[in-house]
Amino acid sequence: MTLSPIRKVYQGVADRRQMFRMFDRHAQRPNRWQGDDSALYRGEWFETDQQSHDYMFEILPPLFMRGEMFAMREFLTGSITSIFFTLRIDGYMRHFHGYCDLADKGSPERMRDAIVDRESRPVRAMTREERLEHIWSSTADDYRGYAGERWPMTDRGKRTVLFYARPGGTTLKLLDDLTDAEIAAKLPVHLRYLPERQAA
């Protein structure tokens, strides 16, 4: 799975239930914990509501606080931890969660800048990658997974989603191989017809 350095993984504002679900979007991956999984998480971010942000702030004393951000004391894997941001964008206070690698100096500031840049656009749009990440984030665990032994060697370990291909029938497809029409079918109605955004 090739992932860009900093990427939005959910469209809209996640409530507390969805936030906790997305803290480990990769929980079903094969051979979990047998290697360095930091690349799966590093750079992921999404928007949360204020109540979820405040709840996380009150759980434990933060590892650090810097102006509009604080870091969780507990690390997810290696030097990857949760950073929560409160950012003024277009005159509104908004809240975000991201995974930053604290061994990479300046990682939280780069993520903050990327979030502000992404969310300050005057026209709403989504890249193909953002559409796929939203589908992955919003699909229930029973309907998503990873390609196993029945798949060709080149596809094993890639993300899969269950797709309703015809009335009364389903098929398992590689997430990255979904067509534009299949992506539109998997997205909620309010996201289906957003214009295509060119990847940065």
mmCIF file of C-alpha atoms in Angstrom, residues 43-165:
data_model
loop_
_atom_site.group_PDB
_atom_site.id
_atom_site.type_symbol
_atom_site.label_atom_id
_atom_site.label_comp_id
_atom_site.label_asym_id
_atom_site.label_seq_id
_atom_site.Cartn_x
_atom_site.Cartn_y
_atom_site.Cartn_z
ATOM 1 C CA GLY A 43 0.450 11.543 8.161
ATOM 2 C CA GLU A 44 -3.197 10.437 8.536
ATOM 3 C CA TRP A 45 -5.580 13.182 9.661
ATOM 4 C CA PHE A 46 -9.288 13.911 9.975
ATOM 5 C CA GLU A 47 -11.605 16.485 11.520
ATOM 6 C CA THR A 48 -13.267 15.916 14.904
ATOM 7 C CA ASP A 49 -15.898 17.812 16.830
ATOM 8 C CA GLN A 50 -15.021 20.012 19.798
ATOM 9 C CA GLN A 51 -16.445 17.576 22.357
ATOM 10 C CA SER A 52 -14.193 14.754 21.120
ATOM 11 C CA HIS A 53 -11.165 17.056 21.070
ATOM 12 C CA ASP A 54 -11.842 18.230 24.637
ATOM 13 C CA TYR A 55 -12.473 14.665 25.808
ATOM 14 C CA MET A 56 -9.064 13.560 24.550
ATOM 15 C CA PHE A 57 -7.393 16.579 26.169
ATOM 16 C CA GLU A 58 -8.826 15.576 29.564
ATOM 17 C CA ILE A 59 -7.869 11.854 29.440
ATOM 18 C CA LEU A 60 -4.185 12.254 30.367
ATOM 19 C CA PRO A 61 -1.820 15.170 30.798
ATOM 20 C CA PRO A 62 -0.523 15.916 27.289
ATOM 21 C CA LEU A 63 3.019 15.035 26.268
ATOM 22 C CA PHE A 64 3.351 18.646 25.118
ATOM 23 C CA MET A 65 1.180 21.666 24.308
ATOM 24 C CA ARG A 66 2.146 24.258 21.709
ATOM 25 C CA GLY A 67 -0.340 27.006 20.987
ATOM 26 C CA GLU A 68 -3.000 25.363 18.832
ATOM 27 C CA MET A 69 -1.893 21.742 19.350
ATOM 28 C CA PHE A 70 -1.270 19.086 21.978
ATOM 29 C CA ALA A 71 0.233 15.596 21.780
ATOM 30 C CA MET A 72 -1.021 12.452 23.481
ATOM 31 C CA ARG A 73 1.383 10.912 25.966
ATOM 32 C CA GLU A 74 0.798 7.349 24.738
ATOM 33 C CA PHE A 75 2.455 6.347 21.468
ATOM 34 C CA LEU A 76 0.626 4.236 18.895
ATOM 35 C CA THR A 77 3.723 2.598 17.450
ATOM 36 C CA GLY A 78 7.373 3.607 17.574
ATOM 37 C CA SER A 79 7.499 7.408 17.713
ATOM 38 C CA ILE A 80 4.006 7.896 16.188
ATOM 39 C CA THR A 81 1.471 9.601 18.430
ATOM 40 C CA SER A 82 -1.802 11.497 18.205
ATOM 41 C CA ILE A 83 -1.667 15.250 17.789
ATOM 42 C CA PHE A 84 -4.860 17.253 18.266
ATOM 43 C CA PHE A 85 -5.212 20.665 16.643
ATOM 44 C CA THR A 86 -7.553 23.607 17.201
ATOM 45 C CA LEU A 87 -7.250 25.800 14.118
ATOM 46 C CA ARG A 88 -8.995 28.939 12.918
ATOM 47 C CA ILE A 89 -9.848 28.373 9.257
ATOM 48 C CA ASP A 90 -11.890 30.902 7.288
ATOM 49 C CA GLY A 91 -13.010 32.528 10.540
ATOM 50 C CA TYR A 92 -14.190 29.308 12.242
ATOM 51 C CA MET A 93 -12.525 27.313 15.026
ATOM 52 C CA ARG A 94 -12.161 23.694 13.907
ATOM 53 C CA HIS A 95 -10.621 20.600 15.516
ATOM 54 C CA PHE A 96 -8.461 17.899 13.955
ATOM 55 C CA HIS A 97 -6.621 14.705 14.849
ATOM 56 C CA GLY A 98 -3.452 13.559 13.102
ATOM 57 C CA TYR A 99 -0.706 10.967 13.524
ATOM 58 C CA CYS A 100 2.741 12.530 13.593
ATOM 59 C CA ASP A 101 6.174 10.966 13.885
ATOM 60 C CA LEU A 102 7.841 12.860 16.718
ATOM 61 C CA ALA A 103 11.243 11.516 15.634
ATOM 62 C CA ASP A 104 10.783 13.703 12.544
ATOM 63 C CA LYS A 105 11.453 17.234 13.765
ATOM 64 C CA GLY A 106 8.747 19.645 12.665
ATOM 65 C CA SER A 107 6.247 16.911 11.808
ATOM 66 C CA PRO A 108 3.356 18.465 13.838
ATOM 67 C CA GLU A 109 3.916 21.889 12.285
ATOM 68 C CA ARG A 110 3.993 20.433 8.761
ATOM 69 C CA MET A 111 0.756 18.586 9.441
ATOM 70 C CA ARG A 112 -0.872 21.744 10.815
ATOM 71 C CA ASP A 113 0.162 23.658 7.688
ATOM 72 C CA ALA A 114 -1.099 20.869 5.394
ATOM 73 C CA ILE A 115 -4.485 20.804 7.169
ATOM 74 C CA VAL A 116 -4.877 24.578 6.905
ATOM 75 C CA ASP A 117 -3.892 24.485 3.226
ATOM 76 C CA ARG A 118 -6.279 21.601 2.455
ATOM 77 C CA GLU A 119 -9.225 23.069 4.347
ATOM 78 C CA SER A 120 -8.818 26.692 3.181
ATOM 79 C CA ARG A 121 -9.760 26.011 -0.421
ATOM 80 C CA PRO A 122 -12.737 28.074 -1.625
ATOM 81 C CA VAL A 123 -14.232 25.171 -3.624
ATOM 82 C CA ARG A 124 -14.966 21.790 -2.077
ATOM 83 C CA ALA A 125 -13.296 18.976 -3.988
ATOM 84 C CA MET A 126 -11.802 15.547 -3.358
ATOM 85 C CA THR A 127 -8.936 13.662 -4.950
ATOM 86 C CA ARG A 128 -9.415 10.044 -5.978
ATOM 87 C CA GLU A 129 -7.164 9.057 -3.051
ATOM 88 C CA GLU A 130 -9.338 11.008 -0.594
ATOM 89 C CA ARG A 131 -12.440 9.291 -1.949
ATOM 90 C CA LEU A 132 -10.832 5.864 -1.475
ATOM 91 C CA GLU A 133 -9.632 6.745 2.046
ATOM 92 C CA HIS A 134 -13.125 7.931 2.990
ATOM 93 C CA ILE A 135 -14.618 4.670 1.715
ATOM 94 C CA TRP A 136 -12.078 2.705 3.756
ATOM 95 C CA SER A 137 -12.686 4.807 6.900
ATOM 96 C CA SER A 138 -16.475 4.615 6.712
ATOM 97 C CA THR A 139 -16.867 0.929 5.726
ATOM 98 C CA ALA A 140 -17.700 -1.427 8.604
ATOM 99 C CA ASP A 141 -15.023 -3.992 9.490
ATOM 100 C CA ASP A 142 -17.232 -6.862 8.270
ATOM 101 C CA TYR A 143 -17.226 -5.345 4.761
ATOM 102 C CA ARG A 144 -13.535 -4.486 4.400
ATOM 103 C CA GLY A 145 -10.328 -6.440 4.777
ATOM 104 C CA TYR A 146 -7.091 -7.449 3.110
ATOM 105 C CA ALA A 147 -6.420 -9.698 0.135
ATOM 106 C CA GLY A 148 -5.365 -13.140 1.371
ATOM 107 C CA GLU A 149 -4.171 -16.453 -0.040
ATOM 108 C CA ARG A 150 -6.896 -16.715 -2.702
ATOM 109 C CA TRP A 151 -5.551 -13.589 -4.405
ATOM 110 C CA PRO A 152 -2.527 -13.431 -6.745
ATOM 111 C CA MET A 153 0.771 -12.880 -4.906
ATOM 112 C CA THR A 154 1.020 -9.325 -6.280
ATOM 113 C CA ASP A 155 -2.305 -8.394 -4.618
ATOM 114 C CA ARG A 156 -1.900 -10.074 -1.233
ATOM 115 C CA GLY A 157 -2.070 -7.665 1.668
ATOM 116 C CA LYS A 158 -3.829 -4.952 -0.351
ATOM 117 C CA ARG A 159 -7.044 -3.471 1.010
ATOM 118 C CA THR A 160 -10.363 -4.935 -0.153
ATOM 119 C CA VAL A 161 -14.002 -3.862 0.131
ATOM 120 C CA LEU A 162 -17.220 -5.761 -0.429
ATOM 121 C CA PHE A 163 -19.080 -4.360 -3.416
ATOM 122 C CA TYR A 164 -22.662 -4.994 -4.473
ATOM 123 C CA ALA A 165 -22.089 -5.854 -8.115
#
